[in-house]
Amino acid sequence: MDLVPALQEPLKKVLGPATAKVMAEHLGLHTVGDLLHHYPRRYEERGQLTHLADLPMDEHVTVVAQVADARLHTFASSKAPRGKGQRLEVTITDGSGRLQLVFFGNGVHKPHKELLPGTRAMFAGKVSVFNRRLQLAHPAYELLRGDTEGEESVESWAGALIPLYPATAKLESWKLAKAIQTVLPSAQEAVDPLPGSLREGRGLVSLPEALLKIHRPHTKADIEDARARLKWDEAFVLQIALARRRHAETQLPAVPRKPGPDGLLTAFDDRLPFTLTDGQQKVSREIFDDLATDHPMHRLLQGEVGSGKTLVALRAMLAVVDSGGQAVMLAPTEVLAQQHHRSVVEMMGELAEGGMLGGAEHATKVVLLTGSMGAAARRHALLDLATGEAGIVIGTHALIEDKVQFHDLGLVVVDEQHRFGVEQRDALRGKGKQPPHLLVMTATPIPRTVAMTVFGDLETSVLDQLPAGRSPIASHVVPAADKPHFLARAWERVREEVSNGHQAYVVCPRIGDEDDDPKKGAKQSKQPPEGDADKRPPLAVLDVAESLAKGPLQGLKVEVLHGRMQPDDKDAVMRRFAAGETDVLVATTVIEVGVNVPNATAMVIMDADRFGVSQLHQLRGRVGRGSAPGLCLLVSEMPEASAARQRLNAVASTRDGFELSRIDLEQRREGDVLGQAQSGARTSLRVLAVIEDEEIIAEARQEAAAVVAADPELTGLPGLRTALEALLDEEREQYLEKG
């Protein structure tokens, strides 16, 4: 993080070009500082052995174990027809299990001499199965000699704890350990990014000491000291970056937008057939307070599926129109943009008919702008934007094109931020005379710490109450392989819902047209393969729709919807479904966000184990939107004991999206959650765990805000400035911008 000259030394100068090349290509490590911040994944105790019983298949592992026996076999083969082929089989044990190592050909001589029964060593290789037994073929190994055998080994394996590093097939853990041993003296020159008062106040060790203790611990307490300190570095430097962004935003000018006393917003509120929930009123107040200031609002609105976010956003847009500005809502897909446009026009009634006969006194125009519109309609829409005739614009990324000009852009609402990148946010911002206010909405509940880390440059509002009249949703797992009659019953339930005048969704992971490569489909599925269900490609919309229409749902009106259909066709399908003309809609996840059909009460998700926890929760939110109760059936062929089934059981057992997002985060690697740039070796969070270290992140945010308020340029903290520059290389800068 803090790359001062000694730590900026390129590794090729220190370790030689060959090793440096492997480190750069496979681990993203380029400098001495990068290598010092490549921390051990775990530690082995000299007296204790790893659990061979728990080794994962197909992964590159490092184990510490003892040789139980070694046997040399000769055999005949095409290369050695006279029975001269040699195979060395070595069995190693750790008390918990046994593992076979095999060496062939000329590679047997050295291990045959060195790996004698009773010898202890570190072994590294890829775990495979042969004759139903786990094995490592041609593993690399490093003998662990007793402390009396020569100075060199005493030195290199000093201390009772052996650090095991995230390694690759090209570079074993102990080679990394030796390389780190070489550069460790440079750790003394690491400049400390934490202000002295903060370090002392929290009893944290200095950075040089932390680096020494994490790479060469003598006791478990050393590791704890080092990790506690390095976690603070990561949390604090990241929060400083975010606090500086928030501070910079407050320095930008913006036009304050206050609604008039008896304008469009009042007229809209008067025609609402229900009262806002307490949550909606509270969040609206936060937004209106932000809009009234003379610097741009940057707010994240988190709301459970169906908590009424769109209504809150619409009221903010109306307040801006009231004050003479324009508001734009950006949706990630055309289906969603059309859906938003329809629901906004419906909610506003004659207030959306500005400039038309029958339009109300305070009415404005609500315009839809998408990439697939015809030229004439598009020209018309662009003209309404440029003249200010259209107060509210709803569209897709097409809104960001150069040609699109606004009369006076006052507010940008972005729906589902995680699908929306930095360049787009900035391009839109540049369309206002001054930076517009920004409201980002997400229906994916985000645990508090992730919000502080990923969306740390935005203030957060949370809608966690469901509006009155929302119906409960019952969720059940349907184990299709163990109990096929459960699946037959699922289709009976769909027929029952339809016969009661309702409609149903069936969701599949894949489309299934000829462009759709099954291998690609399997690769794109969210979850790792488990068991036999993964041997076939994921179920596809086109196949499932056909077999349902001919089989269990024969006689019902079944239609399909997926992302590769023409926009007009998609819209027509959605209109027919919304109008109740279609009984069952078989779709991909295009329906995941924002699709609102209150009459749809049942959803069957095929191969549900292929979807992430948050995605399943989002999909389930499409039913139970009216007065009738909802039903969500999660169909899976995974065995009961598998992790995939446990995930599905978790989804079935709770409707609390925030609880599910915690489960999701605990089960996935955090890099997935923190966006792609987070997984780069240089930039990922190495020791900070977003869920476990909630307190550290919250405290670091407070400390960072205080430091930036007192010294925005960090002039008095050169070490912190250096750390920040290292953190904000281009990739990280983009990740922060994306949120």
GROMACS .gro file of C-alpha atoms in nm, residues 553-713:
model
  161
  553LEU     CA    1  -4.945  -2.760  -1.843
  554GLN     CA    2  -5.122  -2.872  -2.163
  555GLY     CA    3  -5.420  -2.653  -2.244
  556LEU     CA    4  -5.280  -2.345  -2.063
  557LYS     CA    5  -5.155  -2.041  -2.254
  558VAL     CA    6  -4.773  -2.063  -2.219
  559GLU     CA    7  -4.538  -1.792  -2.358
  560VAL     CA    8  -4.162  -1.734  -2.343
  561LEU     CA    9  -3.955  -1.422  -2.262
  562HIS     CA   10  -3.576  -1.388  -2.282
  563GLY     CA   11  -3.306  -1.131  -2.347
  564ARG     CA   12  -3.238  -1.216  -2.711
  565MET     CA   13  -3.592  -1.146  -2.832
  566GLN     CA   14  -3.660  -0.828  -3.030
  567PRO     CA   15  -3.756  -0.538  -2.797
  568ASP     CA   16  -4.102  -0.503  -2.953
  569ASP     CA   17  -4.166  -0.876  -2.911
  570LYS     CA   18  -4.053  -0.862  -2.548
  571ASP     CA   19  -4.282  -0.569  -2.482
  572ALA     CA   20  -4.576  -0.744  -2.650
  573VAL     CA   21  -4.522  -1.058  -2.438
  574MET     CA   22  -4.504  -0.850  -2.118
  575ARG     CA   23  -4.819  -0.657  -2.214
  576ARG     CA   24  -5.014  -0.980  -2.277
  577PHE     CA   25  -4.893  -1.124  -1.946
  578ALA     CA   26  -4.975  -0.803  -1.757
  579ALA     CA   27  -5.321  -0.798  -1.919
  580GLY     CA   28  -5.385  -1.157  -1.802
  581GLU     CA   29  -5.398  -1.305  -2.153
  582THR     CA   30  -5.107  -1.545  -2.079
  583ASP     CA   31  -5.134  -1.807  -1.802
  584VAL     CA   32  -4.768  -1.905  -1.765
  585LEU     CA   33  -4.459  -1.706  -1.862
  586VAL     CA   34  -4.142  -1.916  -1.905
  587ALA     CA   35  -3.851  -1.672  -1.879
  588THR     CA   36  -3.485  -1.617  -1.801
  589THR     CA   37  -3.382  -1.374  -1.528
  590VAL     CA   38  -3.494  -1.078  -1.746
  591ILE     CA   39  -3.793  -1.070  -1.510
  592GLU     CA   40  -3.565  -1.042  -1.205
  593VAL     CA   41  -3.597  -0.669  -1.157
  594GLY     CA   42  -3.894  -0.436  -1.153
  595VAL     CA   43  -4.151  -0.647  -1.340
  596ASN     CA   44  -4.483  -0.585  -1.166
  597VAL     CA   45  -4.781  -0.811  -1.240
  598PRO     CA   46  -4.997  -0.826  -0.923
  599ASN     CA   47  -5.205  -1.115  -1.061
  600ALA     CA   48  -4.899  -1.345  -1.085
  601THR     CA   49  -4.903  -1.558  -0.769
  602ALA     CA   50  -4.678  -1.857  -0.841
  603MET     CA   51  -4.317  -1.896  -0.949
  604VAL     CA   52  -4.130  -2.218  -1.025
  605ILE     CA   53  -3.750  -2.173  -1.050
  606MET     CA   54  -3.588  -2.461  -1.240
  607ASP     CA   55  -3.229  -2.561  -1.149
  608ALA     CA   56  -3.261  -2.311  -0.864
  609ASP     CA   57  -2.915  -2.414  -0.740
  610ARG     CA   58  -2.767  -2.237  -1.045
  611PHE     CA   59  -2.870  -1.896  -0.909
  612GLY     CA   60  -2.717  -1.693  -0.627
  613VAL     CA   61  -2.904  -1.638  -0.301
  614SER     CA   62  -2.972  -1.269  -0.369
  615GLN     CA   63  -3.090  -1.347  -0.721
  616LEU     CA   64  -3.340  -1.606  -0.594
  617HIS     CA   65  -3.470  -1.352  -0.342
  618GLN     CA   66  -3.508  -1.093  -0.619
  619LEU     CA   67  -3.692  -1.337  -0.845
  620ARG     CA   68  -3.926  -1.446  -0.567
  621GLY     CA   69  -4.023  -1.081  -0.517
  622ARG     CA   70  -4.208  -1.090  -0.850
  623VAL     CA   71  -4.498  -1.286  -0.694
  624GLY     CA   72  -4.728  -1.196  -0.405
  625ARG     CA   73  -4.749  -0.836  -0.529
  626GLY     CA   74  -5.128  -0.828  -0.515
  627SER     CA   75  -5.386  -0.930  -0.257
  628ALA     CA   76  -5.351  -1.308  -0.312
  629PRO     CA   77  -5.071  -1.498  -0.134
  630GLY     CA   78  -4.761  -1.592  -0.338
  631LEU     CA   79  -4.594  -1.929  -0.386
  632CYS     CA   80  -4.230  -1.984  -0.488
  633LEU     CA   81  -4.103  -2.337  -0.566
  634LEU     CA   82  -3.726  -2.390  -0.590
  635VAL     CA   83  -3.663  -2.699  -0.806
  636SER     CA   84  -3.324  -2.870  -0.772
  637GLU     CA   85  -3.166  -3.208  -0.844
  638MET     CA   86  -2.888  -3.152  -0.591
  639PRO     CA   87  -2.853  -3.410  -0.311
  640GLU     CA   88  -2.984  -3.314   0.029
  641ALA     CA   89  -2.642  -3.286   0.194
  642SER     CA   90  -2.493  -3.054  -0.071
  643ALA     CA   91  -2.404  -2.690  -0.005
  644ALA     CA   92  -2.636  -2.593  -0.292
  645ARG     CA   93  -2.936  -2.747  -0.114
  646GLN     CA   94  -2.844  -2.573   0.213
  647ARG     CA   95  -2.843  -2.244   0.022
  648LEU     CA   96  -3.190  -2.316  -0.116
  649ASN     CA   97  -3.316  -2.416   0.230
  650ALA     CA   98  -3.191  -2.080   0.361
  651VAL     CA   99  -3.385  -1.895   0.090
  652ALA     CA  100  -3.698  -2.098   0.161
  653SER     CA  101  -3.673  -2.040   0.536
  654THR     CA  102  -3.663  -1.656   0.545
  655ARG     CA  103  -3.811  -1.357   0.365
  656ASP     CA  104  -3.558  -1.119   0.524
  657GLY     CA  105  -3.340  -1.000   0.237
  658PHE     CA  106  -3.076  -0.855   0.470
  659GLU     CA  107  -3.039  -1.189   0.648
  660LEU     CA  108  -3.010  -1.365   0.310
  661SER     CA  109  -2.749  -1.117   0.189
  662ARG     CA  110  -2.537  -1.202   0.491
  663ILE     CA  111  -2.570  -1.575   0.416
  664ASP     CA  112  -2.486  -1.505   0.052
  665LEU     CA  113  -2.177  -1.309   0.147
  666GLU     CA  114  -2.057  -1.572   0.394
  667GLN     CA  115  -2.090  -1.841   0.128
  668ARG     CA  116  -1.931  -1.654  -0.160
  669ARG     CA  117  -1.582  -1.518  -0.170
  670GLU     CA  118  -1.592  -1.151  -0.082
  671GLY     CA  119  -1.420  -1.060  -0.406
  672ASP     CA  120  -1.740  -1.155  -0.590
  673VAL     CA  121  -1.938  -0.911  -0.382
  674LEU     CA  122  -1.693  -0.626  -0.403
  675GLY     CA  123  -1.691  -0.624  -0.780
  676GLN     CA  124  -1.443  -0.749  -1.033
  677ALA     CA  125  -1.170  -0.493  -0.972
  678GLN     CA  126  -1.160  -0.616  -0.616
  679SER     CA  127  -1.031  -0.955  -0.724
  680GLY     CA  128  -0.710  -0.820  -0.879
  681ALA     CA  129  -0.412  -0.941  -0.678
  682ARG     CA  130  -0.282  -0.589  -0.621
  683THR     CA  131  -0.609  -0.443  -0.510
  684SER     CA  132  -0.813  -0.706  -0.328
  685LEU     CA  133  -0.888  -0.686   0.040
  686ARG     CA  134  -0.635  -0.928   0.180
  687VAL     CA  135  -0.708  -0.959   0.550
  688LEU     CA  136  -1.025  -0.757   0.596
  689ALA     CA  137  -1.343  -0.969   0.598
  690VAL     CA  138  -1.641  -0.751   0.520
  691ILE     CA  139  -1.888  -0.939   0.740
  692GLU     CA  140  -1.667  -1.035   1.035
  693ASP     CA  141  -1.492  -0.701   1.062
  694GLU     CA  142  -1.804  -0.489   1.073
  695GLU     CA  143  -1.685  -0.297   1.379
  696ILE     CA  144  -1.345  -0.213   1.231
  697ILE     CA  145  -1.504  -0.084   0.910
  698ALA     CA  146  -1.757   0.129   1.101
  699GLU     CA  147  -1.486   0.274   1.328
  700ALA     CA  148  -1.249   0.330   1.033
  701ARG     CA  149  -1.525   0.520   0.854
  702GLN     CA  150  -1.569   0.753   1.154
  703GLU     CA  151  -1.194   0.807   1.195
  704ALA     CA  152  -1.150   0.868   0.821
  705ALA     CA  153  -1.431   1.123   0.811
  706ALA     CA  154  -1.268   1.314   1.100
  707VAL     CA  155  -0.921   1.307   0.937
  708VAL     CA  156  -1.054   1.428   0.600
  709ALA     CA  157  -1.268   1.700   0.759
  710ALA     CA  158  -0.960   1.835   0.938
  711ASP     CA  159  -0.712   1.793   0.649
  712PRO     CA  160  -0.877   1.711   0.313
  713GLU     CA  161  -0.546   1.710   0.124
   0.00000   0.00000   0.00000
